[in-house]
Coordinates of N, CA, C and O in Angstrom, one line a residue:
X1 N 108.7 134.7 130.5 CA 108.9 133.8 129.4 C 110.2 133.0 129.8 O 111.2 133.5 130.4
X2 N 110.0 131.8 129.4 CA 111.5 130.8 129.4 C 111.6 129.8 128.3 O 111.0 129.1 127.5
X3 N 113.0 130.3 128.7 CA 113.6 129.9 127.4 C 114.6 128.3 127.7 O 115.5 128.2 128.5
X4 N 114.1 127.0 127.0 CA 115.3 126.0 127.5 C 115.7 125.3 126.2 O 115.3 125.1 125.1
X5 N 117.1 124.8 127.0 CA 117.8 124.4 125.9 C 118.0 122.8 126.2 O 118.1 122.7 127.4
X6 N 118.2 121.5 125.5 CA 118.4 120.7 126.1 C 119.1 119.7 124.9 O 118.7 119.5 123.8
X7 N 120.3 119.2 125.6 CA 121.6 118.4 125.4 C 121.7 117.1 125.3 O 121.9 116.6 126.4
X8 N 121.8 116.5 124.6 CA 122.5 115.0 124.9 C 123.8 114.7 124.4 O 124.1 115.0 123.2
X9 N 124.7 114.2 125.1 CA 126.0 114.1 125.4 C 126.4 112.6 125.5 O 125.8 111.7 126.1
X10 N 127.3 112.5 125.0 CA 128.1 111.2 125.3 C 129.0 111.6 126.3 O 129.7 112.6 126.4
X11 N 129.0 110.4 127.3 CA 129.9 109.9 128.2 C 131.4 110.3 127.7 O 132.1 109.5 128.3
X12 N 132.0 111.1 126.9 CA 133.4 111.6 126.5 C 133.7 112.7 127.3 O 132.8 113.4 127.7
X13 N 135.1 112.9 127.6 CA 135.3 114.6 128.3 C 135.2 115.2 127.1 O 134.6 116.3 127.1
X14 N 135.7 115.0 125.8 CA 135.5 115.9 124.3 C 134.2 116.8 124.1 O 134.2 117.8 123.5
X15 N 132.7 116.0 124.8 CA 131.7 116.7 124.9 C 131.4 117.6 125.4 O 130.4 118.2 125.1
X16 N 132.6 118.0 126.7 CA 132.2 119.2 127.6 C 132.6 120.4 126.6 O 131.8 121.4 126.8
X17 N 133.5 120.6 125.7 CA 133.7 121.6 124.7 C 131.8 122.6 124.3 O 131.4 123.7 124.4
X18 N 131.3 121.1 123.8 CA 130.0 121.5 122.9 C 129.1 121.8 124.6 O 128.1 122.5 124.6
X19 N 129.3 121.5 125.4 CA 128.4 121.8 126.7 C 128.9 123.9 127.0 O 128.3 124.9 127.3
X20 N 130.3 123.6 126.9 CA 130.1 125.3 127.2 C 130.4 126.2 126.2 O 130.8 127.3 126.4
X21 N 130.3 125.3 124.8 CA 129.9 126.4 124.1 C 128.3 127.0 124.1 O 127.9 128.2 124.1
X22 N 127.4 125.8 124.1 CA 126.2 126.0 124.1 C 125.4 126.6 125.5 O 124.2 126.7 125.5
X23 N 126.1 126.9 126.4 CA 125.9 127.3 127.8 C 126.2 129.0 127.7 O 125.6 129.9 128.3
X24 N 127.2 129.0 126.8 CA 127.6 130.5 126.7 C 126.8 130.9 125.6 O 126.3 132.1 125.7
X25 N 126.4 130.3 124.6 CA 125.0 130.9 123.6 C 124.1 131.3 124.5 O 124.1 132.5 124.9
X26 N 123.6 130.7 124.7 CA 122.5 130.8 125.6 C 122.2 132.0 127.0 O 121.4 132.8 127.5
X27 N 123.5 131.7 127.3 CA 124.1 133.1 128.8 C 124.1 133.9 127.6 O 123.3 134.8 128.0
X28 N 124.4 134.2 126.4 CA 124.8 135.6 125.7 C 123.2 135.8 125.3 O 122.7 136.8 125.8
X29 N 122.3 135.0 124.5 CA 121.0 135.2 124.2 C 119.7 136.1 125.1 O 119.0 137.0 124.7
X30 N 120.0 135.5 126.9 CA 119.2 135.7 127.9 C 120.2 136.1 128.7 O 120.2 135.7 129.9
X31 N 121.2 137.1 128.2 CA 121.6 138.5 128.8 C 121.9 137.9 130.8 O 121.7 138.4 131.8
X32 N 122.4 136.6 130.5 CA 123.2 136.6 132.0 C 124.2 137.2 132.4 O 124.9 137.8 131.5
X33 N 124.4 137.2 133.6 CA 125.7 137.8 134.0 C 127.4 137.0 133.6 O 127.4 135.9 133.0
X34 N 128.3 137.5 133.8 CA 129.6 136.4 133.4 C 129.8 135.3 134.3 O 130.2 134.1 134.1
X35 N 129.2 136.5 135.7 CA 129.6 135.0 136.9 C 128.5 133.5 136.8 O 128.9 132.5 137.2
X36 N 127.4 133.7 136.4 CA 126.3 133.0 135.8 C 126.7 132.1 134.9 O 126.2 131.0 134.8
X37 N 127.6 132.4 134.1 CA 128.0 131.4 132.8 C 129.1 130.9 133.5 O 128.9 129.6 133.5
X38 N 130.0 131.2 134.1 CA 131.0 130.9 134.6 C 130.6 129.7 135.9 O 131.5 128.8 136.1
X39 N 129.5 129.7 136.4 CA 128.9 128.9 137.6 C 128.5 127.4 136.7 O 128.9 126.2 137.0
X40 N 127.8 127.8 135.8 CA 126.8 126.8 135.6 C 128.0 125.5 134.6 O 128.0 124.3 134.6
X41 N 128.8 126.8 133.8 CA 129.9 126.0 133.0 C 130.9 125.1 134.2 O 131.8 124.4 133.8
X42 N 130.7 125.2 135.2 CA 131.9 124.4 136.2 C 131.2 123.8 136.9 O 131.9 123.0 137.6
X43 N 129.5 123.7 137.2 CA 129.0 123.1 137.8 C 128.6 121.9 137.1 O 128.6 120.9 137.7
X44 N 128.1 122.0 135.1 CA 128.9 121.2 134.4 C 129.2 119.9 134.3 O 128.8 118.8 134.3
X45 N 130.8 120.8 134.4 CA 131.8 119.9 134.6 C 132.1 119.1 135.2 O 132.4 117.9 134.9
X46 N 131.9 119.5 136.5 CA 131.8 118.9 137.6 C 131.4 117.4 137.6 O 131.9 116.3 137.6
X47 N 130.3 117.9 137.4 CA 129.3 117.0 137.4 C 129.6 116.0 135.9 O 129.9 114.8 136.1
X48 N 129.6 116.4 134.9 CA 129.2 115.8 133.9 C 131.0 115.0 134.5 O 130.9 113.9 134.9
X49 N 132.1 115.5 134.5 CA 132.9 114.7 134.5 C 132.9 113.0 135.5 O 133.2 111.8 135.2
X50 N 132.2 113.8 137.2 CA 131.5 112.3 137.7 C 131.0 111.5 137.1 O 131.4 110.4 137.3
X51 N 130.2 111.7 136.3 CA 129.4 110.6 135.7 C 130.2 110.0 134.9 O 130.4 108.8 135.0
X52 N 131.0 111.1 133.6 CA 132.0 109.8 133.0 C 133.0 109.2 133.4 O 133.7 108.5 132.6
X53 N 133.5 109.4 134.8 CA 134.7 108.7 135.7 C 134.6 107.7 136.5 O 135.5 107.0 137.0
X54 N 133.1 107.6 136.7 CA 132.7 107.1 137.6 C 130.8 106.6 137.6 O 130.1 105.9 138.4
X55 N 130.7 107.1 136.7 CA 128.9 106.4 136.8 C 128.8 105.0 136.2 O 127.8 104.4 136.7
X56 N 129.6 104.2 135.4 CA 129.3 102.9 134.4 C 130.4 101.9 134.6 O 131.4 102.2 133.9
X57 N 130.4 101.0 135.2 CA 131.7 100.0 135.4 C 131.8 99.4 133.7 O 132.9 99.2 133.2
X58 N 130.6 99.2 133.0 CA 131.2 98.3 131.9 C 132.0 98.8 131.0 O 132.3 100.0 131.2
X59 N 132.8 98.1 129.7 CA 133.6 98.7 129.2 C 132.4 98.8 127.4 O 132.8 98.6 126.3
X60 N 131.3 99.0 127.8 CA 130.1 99.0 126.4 C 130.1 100.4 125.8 O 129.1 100.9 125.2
X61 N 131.3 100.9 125.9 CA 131.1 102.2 125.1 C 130.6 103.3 125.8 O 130.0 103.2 126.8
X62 N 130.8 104.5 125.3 CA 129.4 105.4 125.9 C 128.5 105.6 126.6 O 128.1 104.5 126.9
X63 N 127.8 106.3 127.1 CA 126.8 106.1 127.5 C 126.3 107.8 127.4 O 127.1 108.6 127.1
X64 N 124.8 108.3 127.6 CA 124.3 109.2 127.2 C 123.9 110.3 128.6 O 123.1 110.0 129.5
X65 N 124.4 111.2 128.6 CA 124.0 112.4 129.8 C 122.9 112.9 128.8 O 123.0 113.1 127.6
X66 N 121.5 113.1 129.8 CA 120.8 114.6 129.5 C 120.9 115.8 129.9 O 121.2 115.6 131.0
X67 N 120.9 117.0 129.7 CA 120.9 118.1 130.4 C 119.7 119.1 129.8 O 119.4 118.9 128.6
X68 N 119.0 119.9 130.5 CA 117.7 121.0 130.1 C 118.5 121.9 131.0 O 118.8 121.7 132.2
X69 N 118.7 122.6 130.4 CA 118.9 124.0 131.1 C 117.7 125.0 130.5 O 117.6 125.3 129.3
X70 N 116.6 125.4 131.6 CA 115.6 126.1 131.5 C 115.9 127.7 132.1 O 116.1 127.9 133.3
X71 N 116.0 128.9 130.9 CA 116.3 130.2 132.2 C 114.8 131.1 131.8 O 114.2 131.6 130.8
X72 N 114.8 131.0 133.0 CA 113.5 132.3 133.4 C 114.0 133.6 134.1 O 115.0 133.8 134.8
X73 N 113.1 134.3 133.9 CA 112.9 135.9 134.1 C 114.1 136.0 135.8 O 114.7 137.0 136.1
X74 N 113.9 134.5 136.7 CA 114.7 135.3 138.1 C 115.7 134.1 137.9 O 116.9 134.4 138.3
X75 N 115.6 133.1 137.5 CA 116.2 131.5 137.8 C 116.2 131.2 136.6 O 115.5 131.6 135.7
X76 N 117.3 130.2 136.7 CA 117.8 129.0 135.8 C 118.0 127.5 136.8 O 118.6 127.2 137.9
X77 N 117.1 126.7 135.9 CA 117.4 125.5 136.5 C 118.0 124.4 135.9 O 117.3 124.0 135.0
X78 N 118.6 124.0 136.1 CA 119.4 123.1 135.2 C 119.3 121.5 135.8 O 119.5 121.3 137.0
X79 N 118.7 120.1 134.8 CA 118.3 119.2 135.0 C 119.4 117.8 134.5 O 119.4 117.7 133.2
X80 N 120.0 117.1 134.9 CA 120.9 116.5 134.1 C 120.3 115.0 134.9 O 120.0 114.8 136.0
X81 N 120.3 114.1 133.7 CA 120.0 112.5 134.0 C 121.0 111.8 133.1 O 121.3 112.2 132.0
X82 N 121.7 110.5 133.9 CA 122.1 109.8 133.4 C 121.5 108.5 134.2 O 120.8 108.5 135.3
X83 N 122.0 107.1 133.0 CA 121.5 105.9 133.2 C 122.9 105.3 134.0 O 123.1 104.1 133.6
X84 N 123.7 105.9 134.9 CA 124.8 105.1 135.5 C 124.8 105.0 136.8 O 123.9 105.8 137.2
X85 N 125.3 104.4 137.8 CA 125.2 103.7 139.0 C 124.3 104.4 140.1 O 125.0 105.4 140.4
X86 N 123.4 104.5 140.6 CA 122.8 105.1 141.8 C 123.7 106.0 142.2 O 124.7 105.5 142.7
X87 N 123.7 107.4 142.1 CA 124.8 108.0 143.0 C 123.8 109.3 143.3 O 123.0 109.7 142.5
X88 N 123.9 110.0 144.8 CA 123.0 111.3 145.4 C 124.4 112.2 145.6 O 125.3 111.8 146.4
X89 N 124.4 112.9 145.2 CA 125.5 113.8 145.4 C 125.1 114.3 146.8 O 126.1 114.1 147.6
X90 N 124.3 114.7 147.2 CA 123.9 115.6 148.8 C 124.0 114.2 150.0 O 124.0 114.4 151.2
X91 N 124.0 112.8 149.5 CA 124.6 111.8 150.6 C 125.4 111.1 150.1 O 125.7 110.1 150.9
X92 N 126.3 111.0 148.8 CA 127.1 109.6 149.0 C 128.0 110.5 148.5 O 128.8 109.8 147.9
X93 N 128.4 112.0 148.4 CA 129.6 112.3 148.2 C 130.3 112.5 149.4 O 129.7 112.9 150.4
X94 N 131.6 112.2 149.4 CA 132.7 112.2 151.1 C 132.4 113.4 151.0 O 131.8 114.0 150.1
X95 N 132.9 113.7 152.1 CA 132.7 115.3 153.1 C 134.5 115.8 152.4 O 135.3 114.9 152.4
X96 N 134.8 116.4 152.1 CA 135.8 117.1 151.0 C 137.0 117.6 152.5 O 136.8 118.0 153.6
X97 N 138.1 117.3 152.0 CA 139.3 117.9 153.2 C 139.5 119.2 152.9 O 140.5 119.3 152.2
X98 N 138.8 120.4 153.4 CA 139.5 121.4 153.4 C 140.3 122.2 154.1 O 140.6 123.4 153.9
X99 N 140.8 121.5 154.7 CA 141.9 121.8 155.8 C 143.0 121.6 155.7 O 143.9 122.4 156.0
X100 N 143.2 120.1 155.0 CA 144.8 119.6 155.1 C 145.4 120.4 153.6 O 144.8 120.5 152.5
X101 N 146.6 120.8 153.8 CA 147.4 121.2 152.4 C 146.7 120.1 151.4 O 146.3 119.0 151.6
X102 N 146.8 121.1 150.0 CA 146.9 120.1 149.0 C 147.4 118.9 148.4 O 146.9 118.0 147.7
X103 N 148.5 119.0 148.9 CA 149.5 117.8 148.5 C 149.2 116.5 149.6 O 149.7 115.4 149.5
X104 N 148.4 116.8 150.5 CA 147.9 115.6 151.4 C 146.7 115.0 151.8 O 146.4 114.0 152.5
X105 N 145.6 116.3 151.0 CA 144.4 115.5 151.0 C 144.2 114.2 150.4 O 145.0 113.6 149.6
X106 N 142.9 113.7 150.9 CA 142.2 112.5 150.4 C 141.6 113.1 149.2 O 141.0 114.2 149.2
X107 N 141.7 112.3 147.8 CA 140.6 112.9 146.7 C 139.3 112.7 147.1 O 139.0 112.0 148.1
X108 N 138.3 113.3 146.3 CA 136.8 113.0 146.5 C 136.6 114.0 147.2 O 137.2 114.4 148.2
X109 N 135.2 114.8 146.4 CA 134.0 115.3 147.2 C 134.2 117.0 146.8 O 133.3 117.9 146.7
X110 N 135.5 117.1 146.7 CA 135.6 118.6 146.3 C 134.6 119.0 145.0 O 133.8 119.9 145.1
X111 N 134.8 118.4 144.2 CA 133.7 119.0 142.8 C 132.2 119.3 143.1 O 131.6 120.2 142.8
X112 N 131.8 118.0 144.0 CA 130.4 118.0 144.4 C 130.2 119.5 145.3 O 129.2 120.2 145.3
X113 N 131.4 119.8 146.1 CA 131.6 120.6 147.4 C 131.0 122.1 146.5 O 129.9 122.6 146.6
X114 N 132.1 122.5 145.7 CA 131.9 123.3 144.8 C 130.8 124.0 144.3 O 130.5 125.2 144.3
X115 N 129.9 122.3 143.7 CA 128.5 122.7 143.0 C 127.9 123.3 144.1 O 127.8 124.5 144.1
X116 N 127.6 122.6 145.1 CA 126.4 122.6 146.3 C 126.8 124.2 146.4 O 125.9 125.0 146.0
X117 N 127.8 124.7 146.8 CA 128.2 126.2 147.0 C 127.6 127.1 146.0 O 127.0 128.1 146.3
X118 N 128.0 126.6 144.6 CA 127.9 128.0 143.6 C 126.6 128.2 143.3 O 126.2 129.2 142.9
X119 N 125.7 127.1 143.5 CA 124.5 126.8 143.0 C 123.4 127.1 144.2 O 123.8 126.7 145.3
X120 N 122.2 127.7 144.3 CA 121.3 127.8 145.1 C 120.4 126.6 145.6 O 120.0 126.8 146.8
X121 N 120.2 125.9 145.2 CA 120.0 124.3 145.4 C 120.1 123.6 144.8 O 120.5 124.0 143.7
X122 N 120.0 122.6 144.9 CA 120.7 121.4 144.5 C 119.8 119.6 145.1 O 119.8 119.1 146.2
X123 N 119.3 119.2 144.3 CA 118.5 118.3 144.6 C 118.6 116.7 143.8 O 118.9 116.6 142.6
X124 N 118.2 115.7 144.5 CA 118.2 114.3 143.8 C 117.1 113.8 144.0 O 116.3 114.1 144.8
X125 N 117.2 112.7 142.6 CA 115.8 111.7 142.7 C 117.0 110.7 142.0 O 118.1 111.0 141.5
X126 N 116.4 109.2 142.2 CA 116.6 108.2 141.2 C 115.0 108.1 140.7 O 114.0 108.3 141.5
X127 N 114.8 107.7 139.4 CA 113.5 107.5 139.0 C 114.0 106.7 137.5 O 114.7 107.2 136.7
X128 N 113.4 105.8 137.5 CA 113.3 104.7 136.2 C 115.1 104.7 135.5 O 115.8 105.0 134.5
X129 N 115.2 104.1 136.9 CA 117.0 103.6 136.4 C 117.9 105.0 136.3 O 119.1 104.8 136.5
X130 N 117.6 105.9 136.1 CA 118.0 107.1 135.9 C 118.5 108.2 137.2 O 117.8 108.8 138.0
X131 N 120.1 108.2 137.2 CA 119.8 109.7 138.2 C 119.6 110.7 137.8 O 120.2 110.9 136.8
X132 N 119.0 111.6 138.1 CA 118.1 112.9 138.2 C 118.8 113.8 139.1 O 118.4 113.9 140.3
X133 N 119.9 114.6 138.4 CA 120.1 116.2 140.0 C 119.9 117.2 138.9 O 120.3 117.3 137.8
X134 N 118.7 118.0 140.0 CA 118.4 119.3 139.9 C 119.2 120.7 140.3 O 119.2 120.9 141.5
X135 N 120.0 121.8 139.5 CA 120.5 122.5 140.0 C 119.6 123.9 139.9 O 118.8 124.1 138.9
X136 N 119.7 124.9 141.0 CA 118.9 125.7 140.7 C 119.6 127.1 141.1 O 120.0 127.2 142.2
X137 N 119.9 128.4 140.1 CA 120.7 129.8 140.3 C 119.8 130.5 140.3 O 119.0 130.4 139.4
X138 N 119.7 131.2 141.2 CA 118.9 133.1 141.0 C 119.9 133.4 140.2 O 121.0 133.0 140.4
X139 N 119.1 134.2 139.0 CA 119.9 134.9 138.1 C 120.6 135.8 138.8 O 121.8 135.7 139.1
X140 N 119.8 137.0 139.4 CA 120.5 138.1 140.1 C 121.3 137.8 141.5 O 121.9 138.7 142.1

């Protein structure tokens, strides 16, 4: 059986509040683990914060993220679309400096670096104006 839950969000960081409160319902309902709520809530962020930093040059207000977080019996897959600039996280994010101290890296790419890690796959489409990334966790 699966259970999904699905979100629409404005382009605000104020919305990530209602994103992991509703992320931790859901982890408490279908009995996930902590590190599970903890992954998906920062993968998220992550994410949801690119898009409002960086997905929409105009100054038109808002704009609307989807998210479906679907969890099944082994997996949870988590689907997020927005209508902002062409972006593939798996090719157009920089390659992340993990080497040089903090105080002297280049920004960019760490958040994306992050997801790709915590998350079991991770996949893009553009389709009808829309980007489309797929994330995918083994529960266990």
């Amino acid at each position: 059986m699966s259970t999904t839950l699905s979100l629409k969000i404005q382009t605000d960081p104020s919305e990530l509040d209602r994103i992991f409160a509703a992320v931790e319902d859901l982890g408490e309902k279908e009995s996930w683990p902590p590190d599970l709520v903890f992954r998906v809530n920062l993968a998220l962020e992550e994410l949801g914060l690119n898009i409002m930093n960086h997905g929409h040059d105009d100054d038109q207000g808002s704009h609307e993220i989807e998210i479906d977080l679907t969890s099944e019996a082994d997996t949870l897959t988590i689907e997020i679309r927005d209508d902002g600039k062409p972006f593939d996280p798996l090719q157009d994010a920089p390659e992340p400096d993990l080497d040089s101290p903090v105080g002297v890296r280049t920004p960019g790419g760490l958040g994306v670096h992050l997801v790709r890690t915590m998350m079991d796959e991770l996949s893009y489409r553009r389709e009808q104006g829309k980007n489309h990334v797929t994330l995918v966790s083994r529960r266990a």
